[in-house]
Each structure stands twice: as structure tokens, then as C-alpha cells.
Coordinates of C-alpha atoms and ligand atoms in Angstrom, one line a residue:
X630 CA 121.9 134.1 133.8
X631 CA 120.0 137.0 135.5
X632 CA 122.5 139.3 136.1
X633 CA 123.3 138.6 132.0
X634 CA 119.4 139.1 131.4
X635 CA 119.6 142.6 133.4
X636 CA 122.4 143.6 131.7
X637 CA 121.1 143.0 128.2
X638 CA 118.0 144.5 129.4
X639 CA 119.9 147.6 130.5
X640 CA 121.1 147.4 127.1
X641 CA 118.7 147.3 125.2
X642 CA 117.2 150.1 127.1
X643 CA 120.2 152.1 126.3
X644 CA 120.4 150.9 122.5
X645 CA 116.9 152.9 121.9
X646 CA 118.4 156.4 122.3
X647 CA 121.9 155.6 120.4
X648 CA 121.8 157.7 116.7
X649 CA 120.4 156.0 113.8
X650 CA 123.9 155.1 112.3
X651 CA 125.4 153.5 115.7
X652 CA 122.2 151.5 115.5
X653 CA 122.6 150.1 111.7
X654 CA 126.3 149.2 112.9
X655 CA 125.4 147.1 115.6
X656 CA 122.5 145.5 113.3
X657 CA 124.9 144.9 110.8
X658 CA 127.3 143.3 113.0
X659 CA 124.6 140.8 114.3
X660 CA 123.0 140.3 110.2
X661 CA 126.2 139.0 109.5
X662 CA 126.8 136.6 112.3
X663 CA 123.1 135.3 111.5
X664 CA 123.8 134.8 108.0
X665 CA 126.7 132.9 108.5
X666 CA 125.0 130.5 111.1
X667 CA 122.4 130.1 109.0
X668 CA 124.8 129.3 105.9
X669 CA 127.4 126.6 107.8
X670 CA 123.7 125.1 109.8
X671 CA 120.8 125.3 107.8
X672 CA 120.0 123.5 104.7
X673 CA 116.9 125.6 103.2
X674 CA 119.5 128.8 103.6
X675 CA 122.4 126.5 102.5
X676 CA 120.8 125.8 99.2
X677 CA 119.1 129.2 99.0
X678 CA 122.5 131.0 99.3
X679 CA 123.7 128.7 96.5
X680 CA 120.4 129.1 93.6
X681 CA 121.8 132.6 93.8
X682 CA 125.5 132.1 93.8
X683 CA 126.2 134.0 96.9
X684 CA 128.6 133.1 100.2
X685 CA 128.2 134.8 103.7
X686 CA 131.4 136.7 102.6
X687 CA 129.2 138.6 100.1
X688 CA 127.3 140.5 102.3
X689 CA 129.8 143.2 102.5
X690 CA 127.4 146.2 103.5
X691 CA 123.9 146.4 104.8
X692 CA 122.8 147.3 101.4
X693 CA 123.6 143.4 100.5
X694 CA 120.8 142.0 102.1
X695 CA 119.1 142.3 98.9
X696 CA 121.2 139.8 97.1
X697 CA 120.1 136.8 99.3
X698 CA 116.3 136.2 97.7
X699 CA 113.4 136.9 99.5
X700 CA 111.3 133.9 101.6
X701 CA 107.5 133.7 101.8
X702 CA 105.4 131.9 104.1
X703 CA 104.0 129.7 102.4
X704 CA 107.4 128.4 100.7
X705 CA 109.0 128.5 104.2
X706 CA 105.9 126.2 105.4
X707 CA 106.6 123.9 102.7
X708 CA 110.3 123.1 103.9
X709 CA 111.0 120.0 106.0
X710 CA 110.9 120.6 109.5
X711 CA 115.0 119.6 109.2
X712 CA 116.1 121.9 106.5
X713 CA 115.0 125.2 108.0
X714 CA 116.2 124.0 111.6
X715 CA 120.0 124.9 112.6
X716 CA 121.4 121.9 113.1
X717 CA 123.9 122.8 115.6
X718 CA 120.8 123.7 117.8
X719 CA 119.1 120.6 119.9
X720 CA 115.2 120.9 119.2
X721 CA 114.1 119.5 122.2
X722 CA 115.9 122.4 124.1
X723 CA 114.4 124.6 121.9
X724 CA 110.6 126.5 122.9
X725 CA 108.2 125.7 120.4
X726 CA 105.6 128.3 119.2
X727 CA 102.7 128.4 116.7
X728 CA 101.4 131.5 114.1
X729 CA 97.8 132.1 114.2
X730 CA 97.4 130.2 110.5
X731 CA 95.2 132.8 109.8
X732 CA 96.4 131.8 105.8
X733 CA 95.6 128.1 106.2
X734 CA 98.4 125.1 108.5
X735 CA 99.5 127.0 111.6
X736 CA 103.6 126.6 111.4
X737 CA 105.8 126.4 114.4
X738 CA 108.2 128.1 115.5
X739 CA 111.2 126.8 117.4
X740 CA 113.0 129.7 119.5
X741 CA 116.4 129.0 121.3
X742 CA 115.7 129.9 125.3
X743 CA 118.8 132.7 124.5
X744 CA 116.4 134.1 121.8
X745 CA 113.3 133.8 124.0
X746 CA 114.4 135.4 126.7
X747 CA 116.3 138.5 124.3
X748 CA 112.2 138.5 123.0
X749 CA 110.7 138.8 126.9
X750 CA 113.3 141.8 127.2
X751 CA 112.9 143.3 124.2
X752 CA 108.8 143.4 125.1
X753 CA 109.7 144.7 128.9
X754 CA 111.4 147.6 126.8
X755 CA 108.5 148.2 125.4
X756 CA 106.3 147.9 128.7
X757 CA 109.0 149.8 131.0
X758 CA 109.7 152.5 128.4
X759 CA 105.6 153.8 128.3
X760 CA 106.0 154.0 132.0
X761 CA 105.0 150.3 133.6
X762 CA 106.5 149.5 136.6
X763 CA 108.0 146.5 138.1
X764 CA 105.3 145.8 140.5
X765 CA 102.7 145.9 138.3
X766 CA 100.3 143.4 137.5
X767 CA 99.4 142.2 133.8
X768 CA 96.4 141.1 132.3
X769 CA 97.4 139.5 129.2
X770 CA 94.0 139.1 127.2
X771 CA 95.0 136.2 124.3
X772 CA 94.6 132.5 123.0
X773 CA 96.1 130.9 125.9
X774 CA 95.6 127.6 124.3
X775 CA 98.7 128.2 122.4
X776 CA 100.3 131.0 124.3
X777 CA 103.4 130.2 125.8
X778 CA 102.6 130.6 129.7
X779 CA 105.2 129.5 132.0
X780 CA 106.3 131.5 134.5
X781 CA 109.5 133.3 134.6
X782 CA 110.9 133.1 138.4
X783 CA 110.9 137.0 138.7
X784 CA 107.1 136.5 138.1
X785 CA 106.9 134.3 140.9
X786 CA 108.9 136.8 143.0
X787 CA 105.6 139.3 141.8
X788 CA 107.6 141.0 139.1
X789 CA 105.5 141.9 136.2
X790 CA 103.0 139.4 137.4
X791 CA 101.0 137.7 134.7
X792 CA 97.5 136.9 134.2
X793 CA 96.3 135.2 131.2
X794 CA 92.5 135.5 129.8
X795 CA 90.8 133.6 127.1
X796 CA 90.3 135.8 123.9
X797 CA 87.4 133.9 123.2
X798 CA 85.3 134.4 125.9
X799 CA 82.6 136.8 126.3
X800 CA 83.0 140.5 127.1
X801 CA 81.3 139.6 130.3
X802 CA 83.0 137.0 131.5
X803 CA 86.3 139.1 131.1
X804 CA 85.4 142.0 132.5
X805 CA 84.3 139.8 135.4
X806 CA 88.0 138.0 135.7
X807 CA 89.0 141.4 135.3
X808 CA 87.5 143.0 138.0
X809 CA 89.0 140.0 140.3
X810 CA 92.4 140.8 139.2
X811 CA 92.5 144.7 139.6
X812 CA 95.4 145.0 136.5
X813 CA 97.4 147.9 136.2
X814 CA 98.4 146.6 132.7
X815 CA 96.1 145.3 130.0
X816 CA 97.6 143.6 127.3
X817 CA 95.7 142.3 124.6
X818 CA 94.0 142.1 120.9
X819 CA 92.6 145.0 119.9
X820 CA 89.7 143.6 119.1
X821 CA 88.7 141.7 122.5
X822 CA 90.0 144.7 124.2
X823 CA 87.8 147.2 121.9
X824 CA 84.6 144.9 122.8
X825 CA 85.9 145.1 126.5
X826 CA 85.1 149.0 125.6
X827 CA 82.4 148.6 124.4
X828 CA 81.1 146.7 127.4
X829 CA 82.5 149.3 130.1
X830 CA 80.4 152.5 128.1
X831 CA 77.3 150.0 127.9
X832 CA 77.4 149.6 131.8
X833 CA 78.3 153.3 132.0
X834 CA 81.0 152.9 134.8
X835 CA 84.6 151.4 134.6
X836 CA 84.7 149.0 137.2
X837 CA 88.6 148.3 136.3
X838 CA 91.0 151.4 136.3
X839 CA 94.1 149.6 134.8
X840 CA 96.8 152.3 134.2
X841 CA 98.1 151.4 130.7
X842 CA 96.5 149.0 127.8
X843 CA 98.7 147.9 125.4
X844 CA 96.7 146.1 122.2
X845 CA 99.4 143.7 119.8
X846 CA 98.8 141.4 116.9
X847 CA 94.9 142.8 114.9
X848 CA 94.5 146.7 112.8
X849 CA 93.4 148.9 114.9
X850 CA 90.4 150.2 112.9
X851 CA 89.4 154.2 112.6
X852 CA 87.7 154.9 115.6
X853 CA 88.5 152.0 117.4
X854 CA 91.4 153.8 119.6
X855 CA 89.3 156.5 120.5
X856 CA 86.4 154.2 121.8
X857 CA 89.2 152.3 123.9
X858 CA 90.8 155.9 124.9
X859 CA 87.0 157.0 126.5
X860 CA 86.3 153.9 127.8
X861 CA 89.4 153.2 130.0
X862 CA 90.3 156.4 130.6
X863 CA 94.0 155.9 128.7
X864 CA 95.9 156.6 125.4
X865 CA 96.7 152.7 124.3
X866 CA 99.7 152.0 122.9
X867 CA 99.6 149.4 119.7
X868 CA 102.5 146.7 119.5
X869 CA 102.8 145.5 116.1
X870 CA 104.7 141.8 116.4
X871 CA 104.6 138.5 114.1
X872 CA 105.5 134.9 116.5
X873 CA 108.1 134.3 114.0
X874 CA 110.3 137.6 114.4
X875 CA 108.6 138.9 118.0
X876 CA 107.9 142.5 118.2
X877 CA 108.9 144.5 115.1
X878 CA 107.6 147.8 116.7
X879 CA 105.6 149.9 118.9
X880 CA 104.1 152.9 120.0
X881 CA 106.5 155.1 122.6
X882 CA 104.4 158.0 125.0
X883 CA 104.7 160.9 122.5
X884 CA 102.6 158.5 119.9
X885 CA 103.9 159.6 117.0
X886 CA 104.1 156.5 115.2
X887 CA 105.5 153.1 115.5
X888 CA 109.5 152.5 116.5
X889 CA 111.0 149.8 114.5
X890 CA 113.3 147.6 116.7
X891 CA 115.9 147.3 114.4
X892 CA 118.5 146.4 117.0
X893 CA 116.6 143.0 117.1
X894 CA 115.7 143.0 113.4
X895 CA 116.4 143.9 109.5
X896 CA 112.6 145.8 108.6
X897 CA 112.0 146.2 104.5
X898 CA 109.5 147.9 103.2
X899 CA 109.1 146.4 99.8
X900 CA 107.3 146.9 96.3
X901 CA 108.1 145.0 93.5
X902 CA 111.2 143.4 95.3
X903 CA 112.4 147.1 95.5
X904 CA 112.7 149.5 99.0
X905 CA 109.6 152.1 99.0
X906 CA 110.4 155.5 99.4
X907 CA 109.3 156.9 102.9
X908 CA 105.9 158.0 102.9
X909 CA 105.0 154.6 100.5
X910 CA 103.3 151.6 101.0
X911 CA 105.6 148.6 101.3
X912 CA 105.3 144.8 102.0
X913 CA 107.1 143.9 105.2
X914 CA 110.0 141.7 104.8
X915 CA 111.7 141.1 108.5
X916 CA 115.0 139.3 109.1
X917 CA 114.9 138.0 113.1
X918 CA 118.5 138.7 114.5
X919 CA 118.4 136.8 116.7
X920 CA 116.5 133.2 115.4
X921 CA 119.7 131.2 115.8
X922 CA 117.7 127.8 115.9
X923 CA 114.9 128.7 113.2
X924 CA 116.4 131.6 111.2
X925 CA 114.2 134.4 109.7
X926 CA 116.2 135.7 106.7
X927 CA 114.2 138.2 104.7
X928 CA 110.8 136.6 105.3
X929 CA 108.0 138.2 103.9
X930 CA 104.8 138.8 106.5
X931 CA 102.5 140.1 104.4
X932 CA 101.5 142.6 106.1
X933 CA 101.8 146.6 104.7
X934 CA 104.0 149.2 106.4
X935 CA 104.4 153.2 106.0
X936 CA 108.2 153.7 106.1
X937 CA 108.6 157.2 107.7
X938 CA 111.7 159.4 107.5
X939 CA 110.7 161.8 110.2
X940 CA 112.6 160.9 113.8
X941 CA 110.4 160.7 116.8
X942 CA 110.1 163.9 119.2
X943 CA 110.9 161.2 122.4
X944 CA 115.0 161.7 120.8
X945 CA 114.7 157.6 120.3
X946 CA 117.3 156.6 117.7
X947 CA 114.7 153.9 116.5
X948 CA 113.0 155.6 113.5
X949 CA 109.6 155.0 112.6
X950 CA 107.0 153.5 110.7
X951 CA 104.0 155.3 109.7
X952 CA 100.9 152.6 109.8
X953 CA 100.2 149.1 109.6
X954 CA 97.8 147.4 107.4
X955 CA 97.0 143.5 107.0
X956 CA 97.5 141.6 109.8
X957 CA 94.9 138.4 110.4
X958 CA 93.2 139.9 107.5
X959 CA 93.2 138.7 103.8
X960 CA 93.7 141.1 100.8
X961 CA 91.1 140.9 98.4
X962 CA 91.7 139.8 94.9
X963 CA 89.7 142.5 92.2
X964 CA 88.1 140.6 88.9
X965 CA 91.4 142.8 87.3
X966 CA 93.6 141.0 89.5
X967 CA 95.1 143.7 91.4
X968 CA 95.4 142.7 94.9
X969 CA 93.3 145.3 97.5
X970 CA 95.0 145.9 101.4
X971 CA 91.7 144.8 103.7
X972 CA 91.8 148.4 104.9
X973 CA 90.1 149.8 102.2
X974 CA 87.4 147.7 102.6
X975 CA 86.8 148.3 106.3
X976 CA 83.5 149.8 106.8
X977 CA 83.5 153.5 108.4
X978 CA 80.6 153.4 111.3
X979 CA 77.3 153.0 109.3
X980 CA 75.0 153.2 112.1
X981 CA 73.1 149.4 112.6
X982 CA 76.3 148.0 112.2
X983 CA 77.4 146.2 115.7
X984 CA 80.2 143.9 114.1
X985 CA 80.7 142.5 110.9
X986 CA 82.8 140.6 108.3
X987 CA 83.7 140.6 104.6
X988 CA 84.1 137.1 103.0
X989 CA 85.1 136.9 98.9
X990 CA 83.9 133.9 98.2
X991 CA 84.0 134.4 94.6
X992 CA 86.4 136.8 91.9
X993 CA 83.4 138.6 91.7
X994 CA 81.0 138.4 94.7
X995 CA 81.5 140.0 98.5
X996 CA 79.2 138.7 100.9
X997 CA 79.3 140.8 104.7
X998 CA 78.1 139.2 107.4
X999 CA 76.8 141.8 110.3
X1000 CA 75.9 141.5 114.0
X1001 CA 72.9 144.5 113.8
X1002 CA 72.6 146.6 117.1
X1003 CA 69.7 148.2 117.9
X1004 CA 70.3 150.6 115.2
X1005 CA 70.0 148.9 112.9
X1006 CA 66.9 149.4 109.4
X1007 CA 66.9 149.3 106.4
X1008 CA 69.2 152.7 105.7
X1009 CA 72.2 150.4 107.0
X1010 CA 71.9 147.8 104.4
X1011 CA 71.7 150.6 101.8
X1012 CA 74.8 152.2 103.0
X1013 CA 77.1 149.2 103.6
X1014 CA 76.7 148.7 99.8
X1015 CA 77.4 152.4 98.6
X1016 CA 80.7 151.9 100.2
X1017 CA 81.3 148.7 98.9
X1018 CA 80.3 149.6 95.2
X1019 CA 82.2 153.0 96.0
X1020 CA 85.6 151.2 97.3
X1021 CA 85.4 148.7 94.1
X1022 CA 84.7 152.0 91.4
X1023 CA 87.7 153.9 93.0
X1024 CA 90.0 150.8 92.5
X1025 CA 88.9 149.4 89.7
X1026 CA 87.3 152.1 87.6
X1027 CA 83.8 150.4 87.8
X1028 CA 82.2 148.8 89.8
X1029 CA 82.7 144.6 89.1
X1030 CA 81.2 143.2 92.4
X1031 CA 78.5 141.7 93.4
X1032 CA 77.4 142.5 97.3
X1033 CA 75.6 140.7 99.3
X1034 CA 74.2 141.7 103.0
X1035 CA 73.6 138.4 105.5
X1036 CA 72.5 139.2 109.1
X1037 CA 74.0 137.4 111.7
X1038 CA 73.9 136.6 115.4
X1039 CA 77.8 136.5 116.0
X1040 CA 81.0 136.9 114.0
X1041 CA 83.1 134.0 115.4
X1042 CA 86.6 134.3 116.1
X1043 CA 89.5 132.2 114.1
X1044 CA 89.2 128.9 115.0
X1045 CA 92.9 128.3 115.5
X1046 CA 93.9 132.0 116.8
X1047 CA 91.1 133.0 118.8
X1048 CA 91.8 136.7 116.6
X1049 CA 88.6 138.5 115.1
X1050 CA 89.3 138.2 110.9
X1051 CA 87.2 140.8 109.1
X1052 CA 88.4 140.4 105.6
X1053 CA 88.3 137.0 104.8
X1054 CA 89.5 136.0 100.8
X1055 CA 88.4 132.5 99.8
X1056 CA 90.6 133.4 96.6
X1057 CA 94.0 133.3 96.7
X1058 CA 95.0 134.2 93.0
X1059 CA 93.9 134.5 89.5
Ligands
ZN1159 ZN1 109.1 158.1 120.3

């Protein structure tokens, strides 16, 4: 089993800097052996498969994918545990993981070990290719109630040792852990590690001198990379994943966007059930390779992509994706209906404004909490709602919303992810 894991490894290290077309074949090769799994073993794709009129057989070229119909979250939540379970695959060998439910029920996610170990090495491809070594030690800043924390025995041996941290807790008490630990690696959401920045430039020394931080699964906001850059002394490196399909892509040394692993995955950009051109916003639909025991055929994230057509100067064959939008945050629903990426409501820095969050809790009606710093008059309230009423006239033509400004002693985090949410939407649709 190791020397299989270290070749795959090897691999996969080696897949990375194969041409863009040897790449597609071996995805291809592996998209059909998953749709034929998940035809013969699962029921949801079984009958999905059928309300189309298509057989495994049909998926002649890569460009056939689009035949089988698209899956969302929620309807995928609202299958029975059995019918979107292989069931050639025994569940209680399987490792069970939850999604943040930052959209209401957390699901879970049931990973063969073959799979979950193919996800550790595809993230080690990630660390080891920015330049971690093996000896160094990782400070993995997350909700570790739900965070899958065993130990791997090369762990034990002090290979890429690995320290978990609360999310939740204060910056204090994490820098503090911190400091214990010494990490050459910190690994975390960018919004815990951004307040971690903002922590080390109030004390006005850095305490920690980690070598590389790596932030996954929250937008990075404008100015949020550059406060992280000063404060620790690094360039980070963003890791865009999902629990149900692991990493989709990441941020290689010459930072020039994000690499899609798509020896690992099927990435579509998607407007109107239609590929965007490059350069365009798309949905992102992902299909997970390698989810033999819950498969992940063309399931829809939610989250917005930037397809790019430009190849990265590092020579990788994995091309690239331009930004990401979304992520634990909720698109907000104009009184017109059209639906609004959170981005464009994130607030530039309005000075006064420590931390905040914008809830719709009506069609019509935006109320933003915000944590004041010292700041902080009268000017700030003022300017938070120009750029509201701004944001809403350049969408919608005028301005339809109502805006209200509530001070607040703390934004709490998710209840069930431990991530920061700014753009919460009470409304789903109209
Ligand atoms: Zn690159």
C-alpha cells in the first residue's frame, strides 16, 4: 500500500507537466470507468441515465458529458442515502465526511479509503509543488469538530506532521498555539488566517515565521492577500476545494492563476447549461474521478469560475482558471430576480469598518451588520450605503433596496462550519 501510494504520488507529480491533450486522454479514460460504475451500482445515476435515454456506451468523446443532465445540491441532498451510494462499496469501510451546510442540512460524504488517500496525495501535490518539504510541520487552522484527523503512519514517523487549530477560537488564543508549535506551514481559512494578520501587524512583530501559508475553502477578498503577504512575510497560495470533489485547483509559485486538477476531475464552467467562453463567468459543475463509493457526476457547486485559455508560465499542463467567486457565501436575489455573485457586494475598505456582514432578509431590504474599529463616525455609515445604493443602480438600473446599518460587537462564525459567511440571503427565489 505505500510503495503504491508513492508511486501514484510520483505520478501524479509527473501528470502536472504532461501537455493539455495527454491530460484530457487520461481524464477521459477514467470519466468513462466512473460512469459505468456509477450506471451498473448506483440507483440515483441508474435512473438518471435512463430519464434521458442514455447508456455508459453513449459517452463516446469527452464532449458527451453534456448529455448526462446536470445534478444540484439540493436534489442530490434529497436522494436516499442508498440510491446515491454504490452498492458494490461496503459503507462502513467507507470515511464519512460532512459539507459546511452553509445552504441549510450539512450532507455527508462517504469516500472509499482508495479515494481518500488519491485526495491526501493529490493535496501533497499541491504542498510539495510550492516548495514544502517533507519534514515540515503543519498548522492546519479549521473546524476540527468535523475535520477528519487521524493520523496517517508517515505522520507519526514526523512526515508532514499535522497540527489541527480551532477556527473558531480567538486570534489570540491561535497565535498563542501557534507560537508553541513553530509551523513551517499554515494551512487555513482565509478568513481566520486574515484575522491572524491582522493580529501580528496590531502587536507589531511576528512572533511565528512559518515559511508558506496556504488559505482553502472562503473568497479571498481585495486586499485581504496583501494584508496576509505583509503580515507573515510570504506570498500565500489559495486552494480552492469542495468536501464532495477535494481540491479542484490551486495556486502554483509563479501565481498566475488557479490550476484545475483535471487529472482528478471533469471542471465546467457553465451558463445557461452551456460552456462559457474563456474569459466568462461560469457556474462550476465538477465530476469527482475518482468518488467510486458516492459518485460526483456533473454536480453543480455553485460557486463562479473564470475559465482562462492562457497556459501558465511554470510549463504545467494543467491550465487555468481565472478567479473564484461564491464560496460559503449566498448570491443575492435583486427585486428583478436576477441573481447577484456576493462579490459585488463586498465592501471595498471604508475606513470604521473592522468586519462586517450583509444579510437580505427581505426581496427588498439589506441589512449589514459591522464590527466598528476605532475608525469608525459617522462618514462610515454614509459610505457603506453609497456603495450599496451604487452596486444595486449598476445592476439593476435603479436603485430598489432598502439599506440598513446595525452595529455590532462580533460577526459570528457558521454555526456548523466554523467559516466567516459575509453574504448571507434569507431568500432563496422569487
Ligand atoms: Zn503555474
Amino acid at each position: 500500500m505505500v510503495i503504491n501510494a508513492l508511486y501514484q504520488l510520483h505520478m501524479l507529480r509527473r501528470n502536472q507537466w504532461l501537455p493539455l491533450y495527454e491530460l484530457k486522454q487520461i481524464q477521459f479514460k477514467k470519466l468513462k470507468a466512473l460512469i459505468s460504475h456509477a450506471y451498473k451500482n448506483v440507483v440515483y445515476y441508474h435512473k438518471l441515465f435512463n430519464s434521458v435515454n442514455i447508456k455508459p456506451d453513449d459517452i463516446k468523446t469527452p464532449g458527451d458529458i453534456k448529455k448526462i443532465p446536470v445534478t444540484t445540491k439540493s436534489t442530490f441532498k434529497s436522494q436516499p442515502l442508498h440510491e446515491v451510494i454504490a452498492r458494490n462499496v461496503d459503507i462502513k469501510k467507507c470515511v464519512r465526511r460532512r459539507t459546511s451546510g452553509s445552504t441549510g442540512v450539512p450532507l455527508y460524504i462517504y469516500h472509499t479509503w482508495q479515494n481518500k488517500v488519491f485526495q491526501t496525495l493529490m493535496n501533497l501535490r499541491i504542498l510539495l509543488d510550492n516548495g514544502v518539504r517533507y519534514g515540515d510541520k503543519i498548522a492546519h487552522i479549521t473546524d476540527t469538530r468535523h475535520n477528519w484527523s487521524q493520523e496517517y503512519w508517515f505522520q507519526r514517523l514526523g512526515i508532514f506532521r499535522k497540527y489541527f487549530i480551532y477556527a473558531a477560537d480567538t486570534a489570540e488564543k491561535q497565535l498563542k498555539v501557534l507560537k508553541d508549535i513553530k509551523p513551517d506551514v499554515i494551512y487555513g481559512y482565509s478568513s481566520s488566517t486574515k484575522l491572524l494578520a491582522e493580529e501580528i501587524k496590531k502587536r507589531g512583530r511576528r512572533e511565528i515565521n512559518p515559511r508558506f501559508i496556504f488559505c482553502n475553502a472562503e473568497l479571498l477578498e481585495p486586499g485581504e492577500r496583501e494584508l496576509i503577504n505583509l503580515a507573515f512575510g510570504v506570498e500565500l497560495i489559495d486552494v480552492y476545494g469542495a468536501v464532495e470533489v477535494a481540491d479542484i485547483a490551486w495556486e502554483c509559485p509563479a501565481h498566475e492563476g488557479y490550476h484545475l486538477n483535471i487529472d482528478n476531475l471533469v471542471i465546467e464552467f457553465l451558463k445557461d447549461g452551456k460552456d462559457v467562453l474563456p474569459g466568462k463567468e461560469g457556474i462550476i459543475v465538477c465530476t469527482n474521478l475518482h468518488s467510486y463509493a458516492m459518485p460526483f457526476i456533473r454536480y453543480e457547486l455553485g460557486d463562479i469560475g473564470i475559465p482562462s485559455e492562457k497556459m501558465c508560465s511554470c510549463g504545467r499542463g494543467l491550465p487555468l482558471m481565472d478567479l473564484i467567486r461564491g464560496r460559503a457565501d449566498d448570491f443575492i436575489i435583486m427585486p428583478d430576480g436576477k441573481s447577484v455573485s456576493p462579490l459585488v457586494f463586498i465592501i471595498p475598505s471604508i475606513p470604521g469598518i473592522g468586519q462586517y456582514r450583509i444579510i437580505q432578509n427581505r426581496i427588498d431590504n439589506l441589512l449589514v451588520q459591522i464590527v466598528p474599529n476605532r475608525d469608525f463616525s459617522e462618514n462610515t455609515t454614509t459610505a457603506l450605503k453609497e456603495h450599496i445604493k451604487r452596486v444595486t443602480e449598476e445592476i439593476s438600473g435603479k436603485n430598489t433596496i432598502n439599506i440598513g446599518v446595525v452595529k455590532v460587537d462580533d460577526i459570528p462564525r457558521d454555526s456548523s462550519s466554523s467559516k466567516l459567511r459575509r453574504v448571507i440571503s434569507e431568500i432563496k427565489s422569487i
